[in-house]
Tab-separated table of C-alpha atoms in Angstrom:
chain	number	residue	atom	x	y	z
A	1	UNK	CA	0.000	0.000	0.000
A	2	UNK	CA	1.883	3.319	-1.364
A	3	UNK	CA	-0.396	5.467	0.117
A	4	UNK	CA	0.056	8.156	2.526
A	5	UNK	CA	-3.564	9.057	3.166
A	6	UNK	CA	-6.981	7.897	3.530
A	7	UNK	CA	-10.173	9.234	4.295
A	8	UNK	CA	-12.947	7.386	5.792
A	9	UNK	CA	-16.526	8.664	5.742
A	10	UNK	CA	-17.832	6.642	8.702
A	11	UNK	CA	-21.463	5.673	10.069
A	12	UNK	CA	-22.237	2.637	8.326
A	13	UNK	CA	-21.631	-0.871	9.375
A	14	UNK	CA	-19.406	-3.145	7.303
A	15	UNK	CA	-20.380	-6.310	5.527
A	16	UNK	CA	-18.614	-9.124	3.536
A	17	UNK	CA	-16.128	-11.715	3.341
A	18	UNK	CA	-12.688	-11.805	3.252
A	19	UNK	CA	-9.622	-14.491	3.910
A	20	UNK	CA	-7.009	-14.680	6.357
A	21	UNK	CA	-3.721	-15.617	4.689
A	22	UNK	CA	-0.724	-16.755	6.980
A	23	UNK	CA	-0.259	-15.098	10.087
A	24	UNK	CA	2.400	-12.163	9.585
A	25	UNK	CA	4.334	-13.348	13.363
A	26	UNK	CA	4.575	-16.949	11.489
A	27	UNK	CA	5.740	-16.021	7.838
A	28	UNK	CA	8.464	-13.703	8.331
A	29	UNK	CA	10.540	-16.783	10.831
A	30	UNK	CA	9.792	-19.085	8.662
A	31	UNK	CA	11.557	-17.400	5.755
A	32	UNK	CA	14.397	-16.708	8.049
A	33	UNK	CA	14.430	-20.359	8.991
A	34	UNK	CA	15.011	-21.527	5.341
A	35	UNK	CA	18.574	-19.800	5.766
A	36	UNK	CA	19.163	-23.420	7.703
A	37	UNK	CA	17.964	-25.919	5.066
A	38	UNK	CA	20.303	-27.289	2.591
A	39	UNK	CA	18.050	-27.459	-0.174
A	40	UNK	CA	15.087	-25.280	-1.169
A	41	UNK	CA	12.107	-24.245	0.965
A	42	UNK	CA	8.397	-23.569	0.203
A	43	UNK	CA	5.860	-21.711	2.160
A	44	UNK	CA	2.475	-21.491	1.194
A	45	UNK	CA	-0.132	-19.166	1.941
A	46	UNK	CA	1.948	-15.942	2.378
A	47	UNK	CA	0.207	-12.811	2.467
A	48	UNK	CA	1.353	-9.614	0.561
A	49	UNK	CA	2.443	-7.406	3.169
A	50	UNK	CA	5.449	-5.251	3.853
A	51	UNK	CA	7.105	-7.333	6.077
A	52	UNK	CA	7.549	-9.690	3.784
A	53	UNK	CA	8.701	-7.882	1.305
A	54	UNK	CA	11.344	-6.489	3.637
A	55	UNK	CA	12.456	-10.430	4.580
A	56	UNK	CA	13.165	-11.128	1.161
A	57	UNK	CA	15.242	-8.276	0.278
A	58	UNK	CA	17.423	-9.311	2.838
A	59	UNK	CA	17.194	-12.760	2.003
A	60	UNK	CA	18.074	-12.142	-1.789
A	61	UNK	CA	21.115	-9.669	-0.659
A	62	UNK	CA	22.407	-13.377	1.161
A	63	UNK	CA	22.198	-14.612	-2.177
A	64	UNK	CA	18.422	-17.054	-1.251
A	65	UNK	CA	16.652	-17.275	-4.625
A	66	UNK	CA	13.753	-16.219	-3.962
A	67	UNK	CA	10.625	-16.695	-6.152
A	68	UNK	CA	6.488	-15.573	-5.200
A	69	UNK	CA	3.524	-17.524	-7.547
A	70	UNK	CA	0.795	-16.628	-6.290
A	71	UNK	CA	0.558	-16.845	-2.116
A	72	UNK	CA	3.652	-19.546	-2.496
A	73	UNK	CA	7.262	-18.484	-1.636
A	74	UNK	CA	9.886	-20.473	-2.971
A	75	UNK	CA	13.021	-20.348	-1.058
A	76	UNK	CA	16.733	-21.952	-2.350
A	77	UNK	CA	19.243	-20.616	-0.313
A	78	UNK	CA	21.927	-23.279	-2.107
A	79	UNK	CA	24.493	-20.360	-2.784
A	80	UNK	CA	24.074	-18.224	0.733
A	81	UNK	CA	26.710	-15.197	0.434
A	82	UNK	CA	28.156	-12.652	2.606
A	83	UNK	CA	26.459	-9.504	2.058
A	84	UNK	CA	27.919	-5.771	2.701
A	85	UNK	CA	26.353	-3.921	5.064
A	86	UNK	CA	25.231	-1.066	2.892
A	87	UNK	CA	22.739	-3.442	1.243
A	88	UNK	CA	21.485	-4.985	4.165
A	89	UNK	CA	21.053	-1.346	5.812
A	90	UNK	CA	18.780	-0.224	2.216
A	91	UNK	CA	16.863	-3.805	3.072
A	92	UNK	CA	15.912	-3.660	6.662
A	93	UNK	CA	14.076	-0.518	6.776
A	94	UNK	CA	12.425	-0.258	9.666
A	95	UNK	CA	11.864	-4.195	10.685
A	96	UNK	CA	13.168	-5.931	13.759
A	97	UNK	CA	13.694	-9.052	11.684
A	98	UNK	CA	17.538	-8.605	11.205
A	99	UNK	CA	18.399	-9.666	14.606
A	100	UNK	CA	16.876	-12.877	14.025
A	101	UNK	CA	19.025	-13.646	10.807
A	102	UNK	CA	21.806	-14.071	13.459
A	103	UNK	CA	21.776	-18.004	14.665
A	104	UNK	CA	20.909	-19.077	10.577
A	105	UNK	CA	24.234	-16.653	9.427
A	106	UNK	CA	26.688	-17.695	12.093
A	107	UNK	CA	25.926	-21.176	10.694
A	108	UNK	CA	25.679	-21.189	7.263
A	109	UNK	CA	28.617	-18.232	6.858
A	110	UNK	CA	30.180	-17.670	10.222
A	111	UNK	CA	29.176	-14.515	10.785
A	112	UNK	CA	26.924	-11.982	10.858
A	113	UNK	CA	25.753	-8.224	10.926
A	114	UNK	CA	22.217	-6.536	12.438
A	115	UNK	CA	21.674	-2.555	11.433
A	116	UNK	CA	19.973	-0.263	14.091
A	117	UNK	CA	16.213	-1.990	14.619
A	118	UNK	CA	13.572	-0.524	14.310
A	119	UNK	CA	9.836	-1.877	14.582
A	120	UNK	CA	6.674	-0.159	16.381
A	121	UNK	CA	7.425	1.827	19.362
A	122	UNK	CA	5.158	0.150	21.616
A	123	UNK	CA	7.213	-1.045	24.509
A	124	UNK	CA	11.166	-1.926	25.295
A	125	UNK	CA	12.408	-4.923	23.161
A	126	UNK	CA	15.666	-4.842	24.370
A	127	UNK	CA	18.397	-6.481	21.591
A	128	UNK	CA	20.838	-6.551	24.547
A	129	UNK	CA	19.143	-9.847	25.311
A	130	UNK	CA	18.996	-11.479	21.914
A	131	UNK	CA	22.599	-10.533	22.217
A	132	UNK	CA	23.502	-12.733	25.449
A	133	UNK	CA	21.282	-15.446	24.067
A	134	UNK	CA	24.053	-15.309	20.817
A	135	UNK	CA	27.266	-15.034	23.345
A	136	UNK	CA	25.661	-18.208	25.518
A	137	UNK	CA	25.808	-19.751	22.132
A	138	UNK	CA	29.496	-18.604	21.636
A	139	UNK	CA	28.737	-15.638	19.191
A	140	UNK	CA	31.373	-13.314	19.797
A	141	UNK	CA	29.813	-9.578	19.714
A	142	UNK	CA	31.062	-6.309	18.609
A	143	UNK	CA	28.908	-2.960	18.462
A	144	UNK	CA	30.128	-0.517	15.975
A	145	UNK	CA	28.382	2.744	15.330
A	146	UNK	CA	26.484	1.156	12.400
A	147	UNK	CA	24.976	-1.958	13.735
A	148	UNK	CA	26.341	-4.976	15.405
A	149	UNK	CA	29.080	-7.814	13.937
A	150	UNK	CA	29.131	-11.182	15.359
A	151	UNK	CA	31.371	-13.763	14.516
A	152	UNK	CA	31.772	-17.711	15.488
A	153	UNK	CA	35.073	-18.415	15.395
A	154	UNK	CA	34.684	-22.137	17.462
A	155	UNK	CA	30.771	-22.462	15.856
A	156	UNK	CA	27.755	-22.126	18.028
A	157	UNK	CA	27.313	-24.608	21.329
A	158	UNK	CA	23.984	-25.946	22.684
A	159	UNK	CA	23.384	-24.190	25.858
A	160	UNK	CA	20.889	-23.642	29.066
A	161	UNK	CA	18.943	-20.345	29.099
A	162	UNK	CA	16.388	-19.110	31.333
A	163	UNK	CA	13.920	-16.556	29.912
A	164	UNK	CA	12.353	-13.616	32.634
A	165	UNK	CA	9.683	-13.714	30.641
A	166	UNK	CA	8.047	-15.897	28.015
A	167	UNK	CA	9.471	-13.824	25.308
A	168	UNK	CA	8.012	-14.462	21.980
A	169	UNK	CA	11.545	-12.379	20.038
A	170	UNK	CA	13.827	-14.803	22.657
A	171	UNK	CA	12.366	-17.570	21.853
A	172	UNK	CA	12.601	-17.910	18.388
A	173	UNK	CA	15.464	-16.679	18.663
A	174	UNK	CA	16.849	-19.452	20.726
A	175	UNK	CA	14.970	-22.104	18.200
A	176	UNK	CA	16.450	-20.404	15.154
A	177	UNK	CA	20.000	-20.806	16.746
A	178	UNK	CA	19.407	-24.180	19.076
A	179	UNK	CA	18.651	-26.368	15.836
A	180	UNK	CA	22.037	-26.512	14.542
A	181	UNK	CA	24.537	-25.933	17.408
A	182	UNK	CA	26.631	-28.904	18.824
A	183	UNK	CA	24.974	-30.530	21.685
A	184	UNK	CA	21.679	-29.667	23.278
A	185	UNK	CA	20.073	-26.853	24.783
A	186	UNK	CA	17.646	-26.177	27.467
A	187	UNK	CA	15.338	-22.776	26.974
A	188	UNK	CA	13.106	-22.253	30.342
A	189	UNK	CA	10.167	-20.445	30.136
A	190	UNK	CA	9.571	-20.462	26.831
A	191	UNK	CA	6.697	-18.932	24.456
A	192	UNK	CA	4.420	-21.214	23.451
A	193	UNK	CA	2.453	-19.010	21.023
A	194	UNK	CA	0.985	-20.834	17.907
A	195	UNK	CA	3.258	-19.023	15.739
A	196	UNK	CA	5.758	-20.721	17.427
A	197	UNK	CA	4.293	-23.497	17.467
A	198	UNK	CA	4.080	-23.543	14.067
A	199	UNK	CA	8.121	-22.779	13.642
A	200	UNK	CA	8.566	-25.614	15.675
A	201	UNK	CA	6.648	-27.713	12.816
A	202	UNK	CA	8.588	-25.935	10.563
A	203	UNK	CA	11.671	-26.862	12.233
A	204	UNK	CA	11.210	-30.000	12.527
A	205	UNK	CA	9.972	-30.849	8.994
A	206	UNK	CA	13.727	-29.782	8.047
A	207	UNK	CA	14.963	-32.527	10.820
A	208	UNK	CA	15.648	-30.800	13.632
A	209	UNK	CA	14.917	-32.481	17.212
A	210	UNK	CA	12.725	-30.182	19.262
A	211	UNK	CA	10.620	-31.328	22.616
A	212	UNK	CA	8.317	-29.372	24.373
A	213	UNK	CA	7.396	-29.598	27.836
A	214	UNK	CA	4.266	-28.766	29.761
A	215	UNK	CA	6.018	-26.281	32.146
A	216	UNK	CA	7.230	-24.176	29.147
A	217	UNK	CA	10.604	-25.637	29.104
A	218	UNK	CA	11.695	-26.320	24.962
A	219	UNK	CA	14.630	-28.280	24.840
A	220	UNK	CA	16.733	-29.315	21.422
A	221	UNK	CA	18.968	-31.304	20.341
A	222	UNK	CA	21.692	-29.989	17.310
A	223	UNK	CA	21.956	-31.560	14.294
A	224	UNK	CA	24.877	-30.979	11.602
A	225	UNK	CA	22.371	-30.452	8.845
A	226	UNK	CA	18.776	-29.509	8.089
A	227	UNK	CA	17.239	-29.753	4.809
A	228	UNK	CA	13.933	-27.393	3.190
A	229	UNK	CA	10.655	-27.728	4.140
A	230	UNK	CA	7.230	-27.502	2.661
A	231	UNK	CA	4.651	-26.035	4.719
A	232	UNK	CA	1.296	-24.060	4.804
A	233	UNK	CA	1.713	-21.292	7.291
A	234	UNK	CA	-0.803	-20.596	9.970
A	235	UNK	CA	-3.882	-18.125	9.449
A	236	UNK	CA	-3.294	-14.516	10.958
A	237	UNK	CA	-5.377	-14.633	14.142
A	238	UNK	CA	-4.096	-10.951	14.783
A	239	UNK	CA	-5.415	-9.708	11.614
A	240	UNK	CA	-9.049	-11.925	12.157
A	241	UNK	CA	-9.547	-10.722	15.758
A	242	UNK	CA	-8.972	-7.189	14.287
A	243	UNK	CA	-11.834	-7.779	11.737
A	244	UNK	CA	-13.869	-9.328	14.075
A	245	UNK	CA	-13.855	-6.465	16.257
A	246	UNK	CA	-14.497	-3.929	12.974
A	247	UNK	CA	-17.505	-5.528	12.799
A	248	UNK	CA	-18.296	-5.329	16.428
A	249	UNK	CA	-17.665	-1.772	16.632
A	250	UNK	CA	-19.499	-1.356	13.161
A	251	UNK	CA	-22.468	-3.034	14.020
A	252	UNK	CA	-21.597	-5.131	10.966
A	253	UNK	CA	-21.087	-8.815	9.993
A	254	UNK	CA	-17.900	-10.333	8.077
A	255	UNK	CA	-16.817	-13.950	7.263
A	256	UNK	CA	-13.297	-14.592	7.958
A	257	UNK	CA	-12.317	-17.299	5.841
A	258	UNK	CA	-9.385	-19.570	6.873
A	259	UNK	CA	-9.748	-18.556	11.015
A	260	UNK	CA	-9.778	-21.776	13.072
A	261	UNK	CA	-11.284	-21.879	16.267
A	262	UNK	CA	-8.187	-23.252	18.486
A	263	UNK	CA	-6.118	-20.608	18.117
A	264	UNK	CA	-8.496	-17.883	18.439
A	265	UNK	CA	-10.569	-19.075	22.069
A	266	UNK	CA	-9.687	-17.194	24.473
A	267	UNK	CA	-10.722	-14.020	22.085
A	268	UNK	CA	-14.323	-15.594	21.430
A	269	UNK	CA	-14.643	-15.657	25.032
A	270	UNK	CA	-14.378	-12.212	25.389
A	271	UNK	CA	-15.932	-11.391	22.459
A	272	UNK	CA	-19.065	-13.534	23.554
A	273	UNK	CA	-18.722	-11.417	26.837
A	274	UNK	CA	-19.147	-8.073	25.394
A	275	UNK	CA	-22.390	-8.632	23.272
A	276	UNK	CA	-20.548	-10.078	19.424
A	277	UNK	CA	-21.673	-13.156	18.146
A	278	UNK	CA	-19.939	-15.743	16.094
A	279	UNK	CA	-20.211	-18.966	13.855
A	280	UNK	CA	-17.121	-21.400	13.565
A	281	UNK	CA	-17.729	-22.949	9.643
A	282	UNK	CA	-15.514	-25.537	8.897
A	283	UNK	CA	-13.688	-22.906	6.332
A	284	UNK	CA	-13.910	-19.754	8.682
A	285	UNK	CA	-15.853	-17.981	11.476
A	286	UNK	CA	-18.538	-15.491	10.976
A	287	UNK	CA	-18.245	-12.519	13.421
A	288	UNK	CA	-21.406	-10.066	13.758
A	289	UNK	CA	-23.198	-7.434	16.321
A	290	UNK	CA	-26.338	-9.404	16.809
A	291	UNK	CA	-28.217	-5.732	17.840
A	292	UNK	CA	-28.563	-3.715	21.084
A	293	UNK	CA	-26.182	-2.646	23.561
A	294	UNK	CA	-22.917	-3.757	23.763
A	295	UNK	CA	-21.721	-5.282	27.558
A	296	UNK	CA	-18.561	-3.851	29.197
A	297	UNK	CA	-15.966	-6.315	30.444
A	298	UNK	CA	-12.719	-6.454	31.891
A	299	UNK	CA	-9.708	-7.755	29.767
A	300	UNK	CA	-6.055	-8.571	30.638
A	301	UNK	CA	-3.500	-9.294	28.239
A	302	UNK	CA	-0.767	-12.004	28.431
A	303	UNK	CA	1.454	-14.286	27.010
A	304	UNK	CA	-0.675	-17.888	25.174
A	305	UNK	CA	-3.111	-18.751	26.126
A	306	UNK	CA	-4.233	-15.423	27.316
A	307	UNK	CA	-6.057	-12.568	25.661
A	308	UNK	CA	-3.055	-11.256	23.184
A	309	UNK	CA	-1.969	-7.718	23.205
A	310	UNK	CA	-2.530	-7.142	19.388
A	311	UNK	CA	-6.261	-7.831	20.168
A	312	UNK	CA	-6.856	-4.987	22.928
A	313	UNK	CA	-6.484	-1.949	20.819
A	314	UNK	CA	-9.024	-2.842	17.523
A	315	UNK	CA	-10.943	-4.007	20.887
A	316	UNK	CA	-11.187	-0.794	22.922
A	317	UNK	CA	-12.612	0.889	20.154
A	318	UNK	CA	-16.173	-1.499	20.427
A	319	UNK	CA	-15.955	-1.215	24.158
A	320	UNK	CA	-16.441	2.585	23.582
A	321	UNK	CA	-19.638	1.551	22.615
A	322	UNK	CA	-20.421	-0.675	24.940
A	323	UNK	CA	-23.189	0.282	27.634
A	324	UNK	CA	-20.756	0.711	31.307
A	325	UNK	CA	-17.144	0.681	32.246
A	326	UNK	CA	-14.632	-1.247	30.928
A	327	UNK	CA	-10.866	-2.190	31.859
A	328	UNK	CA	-8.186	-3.382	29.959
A	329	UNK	CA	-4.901	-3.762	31.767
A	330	UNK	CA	-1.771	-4.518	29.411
A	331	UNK	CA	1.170	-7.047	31.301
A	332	UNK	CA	2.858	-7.904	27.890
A	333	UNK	CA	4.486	-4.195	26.890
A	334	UNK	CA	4.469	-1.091	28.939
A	335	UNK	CA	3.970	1.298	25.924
A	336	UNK	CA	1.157	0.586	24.147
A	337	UNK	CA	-1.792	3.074	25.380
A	338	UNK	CA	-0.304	5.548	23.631
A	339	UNK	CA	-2.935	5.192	20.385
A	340	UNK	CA	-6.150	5.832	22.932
A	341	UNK	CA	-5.137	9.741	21.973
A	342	UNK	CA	-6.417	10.090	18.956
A	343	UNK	CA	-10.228	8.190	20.232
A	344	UNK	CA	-10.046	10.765	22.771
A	345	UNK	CA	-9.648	12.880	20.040
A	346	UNK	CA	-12.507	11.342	18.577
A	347	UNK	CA	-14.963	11.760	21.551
A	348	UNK	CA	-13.808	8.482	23.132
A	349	UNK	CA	-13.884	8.477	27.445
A	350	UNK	CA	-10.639	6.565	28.182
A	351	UNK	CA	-8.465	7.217	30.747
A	352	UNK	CA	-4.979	5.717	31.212
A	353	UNK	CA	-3.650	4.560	34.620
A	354	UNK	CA	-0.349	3.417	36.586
A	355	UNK	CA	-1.996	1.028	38.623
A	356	UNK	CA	-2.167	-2.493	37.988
A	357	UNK	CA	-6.548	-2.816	37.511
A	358	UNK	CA	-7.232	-6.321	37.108
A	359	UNK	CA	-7.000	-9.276	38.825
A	360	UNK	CA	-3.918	-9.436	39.576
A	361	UNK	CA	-0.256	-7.594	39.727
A	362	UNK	CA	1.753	-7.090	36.505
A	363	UNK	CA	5.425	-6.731	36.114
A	364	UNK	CA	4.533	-3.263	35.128
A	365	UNK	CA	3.386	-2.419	38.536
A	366	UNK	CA	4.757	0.027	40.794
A	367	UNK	CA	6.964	1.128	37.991
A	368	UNK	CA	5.275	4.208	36.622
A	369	UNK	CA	4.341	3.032	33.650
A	370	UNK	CA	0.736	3.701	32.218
A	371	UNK	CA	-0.962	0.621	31.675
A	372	UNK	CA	-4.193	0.034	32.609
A	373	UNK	CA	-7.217	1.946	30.405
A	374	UNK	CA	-11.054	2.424	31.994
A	375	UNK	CA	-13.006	2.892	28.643
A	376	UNK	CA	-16.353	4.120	29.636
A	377	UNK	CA	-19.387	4.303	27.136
A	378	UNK	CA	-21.579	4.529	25.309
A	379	UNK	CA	-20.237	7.364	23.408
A	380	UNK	CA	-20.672	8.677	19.696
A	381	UNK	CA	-17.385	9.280	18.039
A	382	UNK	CA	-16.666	11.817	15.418
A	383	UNK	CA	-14.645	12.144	12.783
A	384	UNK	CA	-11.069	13.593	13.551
A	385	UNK	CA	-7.526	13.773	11.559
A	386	UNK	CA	-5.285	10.964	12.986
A	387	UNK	CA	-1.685	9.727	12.177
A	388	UNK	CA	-1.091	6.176	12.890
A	389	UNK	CA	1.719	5.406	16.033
A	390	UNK	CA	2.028	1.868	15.042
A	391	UNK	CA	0.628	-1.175	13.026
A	392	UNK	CA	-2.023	-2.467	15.379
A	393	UNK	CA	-2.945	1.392	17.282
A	394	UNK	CA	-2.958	2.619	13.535
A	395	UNK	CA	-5.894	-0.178	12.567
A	396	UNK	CA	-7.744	0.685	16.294
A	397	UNK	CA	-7.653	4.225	14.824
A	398	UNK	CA	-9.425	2.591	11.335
A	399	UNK	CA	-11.970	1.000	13.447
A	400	UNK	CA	-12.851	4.395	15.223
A	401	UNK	CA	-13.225	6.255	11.633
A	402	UNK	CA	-15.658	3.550	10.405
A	403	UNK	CA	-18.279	3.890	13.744
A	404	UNK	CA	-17.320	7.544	13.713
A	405	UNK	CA	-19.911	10.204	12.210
A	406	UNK	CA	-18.751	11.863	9.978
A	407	UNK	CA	-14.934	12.204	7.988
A	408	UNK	CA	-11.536	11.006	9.365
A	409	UNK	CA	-8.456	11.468	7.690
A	410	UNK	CA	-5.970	8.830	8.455
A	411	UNK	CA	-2.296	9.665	7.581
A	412	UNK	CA	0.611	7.504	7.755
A	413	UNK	CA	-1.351	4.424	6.575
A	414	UNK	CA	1.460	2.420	4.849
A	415	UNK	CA	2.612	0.967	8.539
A	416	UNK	CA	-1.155	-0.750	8.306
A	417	UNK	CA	0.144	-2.458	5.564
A	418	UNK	CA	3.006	-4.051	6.966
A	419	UNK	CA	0.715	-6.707	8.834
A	420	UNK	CA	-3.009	-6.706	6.507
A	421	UNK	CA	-2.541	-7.837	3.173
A	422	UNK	CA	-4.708	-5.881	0.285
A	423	UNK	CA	-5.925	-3.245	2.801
A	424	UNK	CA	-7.299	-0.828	0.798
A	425	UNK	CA	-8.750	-3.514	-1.183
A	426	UNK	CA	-10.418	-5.284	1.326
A	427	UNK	CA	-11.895	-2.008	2.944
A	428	UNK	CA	-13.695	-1.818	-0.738
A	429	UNK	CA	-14.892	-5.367	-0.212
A	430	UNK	CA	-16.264	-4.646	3.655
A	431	UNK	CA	-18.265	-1.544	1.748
A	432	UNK	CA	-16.284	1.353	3.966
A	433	UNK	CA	-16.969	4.881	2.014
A	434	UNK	CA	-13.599	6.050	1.506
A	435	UNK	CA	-11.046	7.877	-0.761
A	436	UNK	CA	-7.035	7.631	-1.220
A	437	UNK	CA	-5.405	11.067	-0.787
A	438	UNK	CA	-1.844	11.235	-2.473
């Protein structure tokens, strides 16, 4: 999506159907991951966003053929290259992928180099601890003033790490590395999202010896060589609970084709909760407002199985219409209240608080940081001019210009695109009245 500006005449619910390709947090690791195979690599069911395209610029710069038909990537990474660091700079953009290149490159060439990340400013995602995951390997790390080097000099060793937190960044990063280092290695409180779930498949399609244990503890066992895989990726629950609750704050009804129930429970709990209804097809779910007031309710994110924090913010925009108070109190980043401006903007009642307000204490607590919201409604929202912070705040801020009366012009649209494939093109489908500016 090239453009810089939309505008969205709002008031009328949305209708129609649309499919959920593979789930942006799944796609972009697996391409990374066919850096480890041997022999070529296909992944099917890709979606056309930005983040992809940035993945395979920096793939092709390593010298991965890399070929699209249609929704399938093909992947041969046969002739993997060094690459100077001026290309990979003019590839990365503003992606956090780079860092997890790191395990694949110290393999395959023995070293490796990461630009300044960048990524949505929603929280701290510290690289200093992707880093000491790398040196527990035996990565050996130098920071320069224009990015990072790492080299292997003795290769990479299996080793025992112990996560804070069930990082979802750490832990593939720990899988992408693990797979192929001499030995084994232990990773403690892992992630278990499906995504990485999913790279574990992935993983393990290519030969790679991964268990999981019920107490979050991964633990793998090296091998000298992995070959391609063939895979469908997972469907992009982030992008179908953002639809979902479109429709919601719409008063509208879509068909998500290709969202599975599993994956997506603990949001059709909540959803269920605040008045939506829904329909699990054997192809897709069918999300509506079934008429009449919304019902508040009282949401805390967290790591899988919990509600996820990419589904709060399209959220808090239907609980603006919902008939009482609401709370949603964020434990997974510390940042990420920050698109609620704008709905104030918009005639939204949210206030943002310090205190932990939900059941219980956060990591975040006693720390300062805002992040708990008390959305209190009904209210009518109007339309406002809004620039998007961030990919999923930047859709929330969509959502409000569709239930809003009147026109919203929504600037800095393009970072929508780097996680919903065809955007503008599926707003035509859902009916939305609106019109490209630039």
């Amino acid at each position: 999506m090239t453009a810089d500006a939309i505008r969205v005449r709002g008031g009328k619910p949305i209708h129609g159907r649309l499919q959920m390709k593979g789930a942006k947090n799944l796609v972009t690791k697996a391409m990374v991951a066919s850096l480890l195979g041997h022999t070529p690599s296909e992944l099917r069911s890709v979606p056309e966003i930005s983040d992809v395209k940035v993945v395979r610029g920096l793939l092709e710069v390593y010298g991965v053929v890399v070929d699209l038909d249609g929704d399938t990537l093909r992947l041969d990474p046969s002739n993997v290259e060094r690459a100077h660091e001026t290309s990979i700079n003019a590839h990365a953009g503003s992606s956090r992928i780079p860092i997890l290149f790191c395990g694949p490159l110290l393999h395959r060439l023995g070293e490796a180099f990461i630009p300044d990340l960048g990524g949505c400013r929603i929280g701290d995602r510290p690289i200093d601890f992707h880093l000491e995951v790398l040196r527990n390997f035996g990565a050996q790390v130098e920071k320069l003033p224009s990015g990072i080097w790492m080299t292997a000099p003795n290769g990479l060793r299996g080793t025992k790490i112990s996560l804070p937190y069930p990082s979802v960044g750490a832990t593939e990063q720990v899988l992408l590395t693990a797979v192929m280092a001499k030995g084994k290695t232990e990773l403690k409180g892992a992630a278990v999202e499906p995504e990485i779930m999913d790279l574990i498949a992935i993983l393990q399609k290519m030969g790679a010896v991964i268990q999981v244990d019920t107490d979050r503890t991964i633990r793998i066992q090296g091998v000298e060589r992995l070959e391609g895989y063939s895979h469908r990726a997972l469907f992009d629950r982030n992008e179908a609970a953002s639809w979902a609750c479109a429709a919601l704050a719409t008063g509208g009804d879509v068909f998500l084709e290709g969202a599975s129930q599993p994956e997506m429970t603990t949001f059709l709990n909540v959803y269920r909760k605040a008045g939506g209804k829904f329909e699990v097809h054997d192809d897709g779910i069918r999300f509506w407002h079934p008429g009449g007031d919304l019902k508040p309710v009282v949401v805390e994110t967290d790591v899988h199985p919990g509600f996820m924090t990419d589904w709060q913010q399209p959220l808090v925009v239907a609980l603006a219409k919902a008939n009482g108070i609401s709370i949603v109190h964020e434990t997974v980043y510390e940042q990420r209240f920050g698109f609620t401006d704008a709905l104030v903007k918009m005639g939204a009642y949210i206030q943002i608080h310090t205190e932990c307000l939900g059941s219980h204490a956060c990591r975040f607590g006693q720390r300062n940081y805002e992040h708990s919201a008390v959305i209190a409604g009904p209210v009518d929202l109007h339309g406002a001019d809004i620039t998007v912070p961030d990919l999923r705040g930047g859709f929330s801020h969509f959502v409000a210009a569709l239930t809003a009366d009147g026109e919203s012009t929504i600037k800095n649209v393009g970072i929508i695109a780097r996680g919903y494939e065809r955007f503008l093109e599926k707003m035509q489908t859902l009916g939305v009245d609106f019109d490209v500016i630039g």
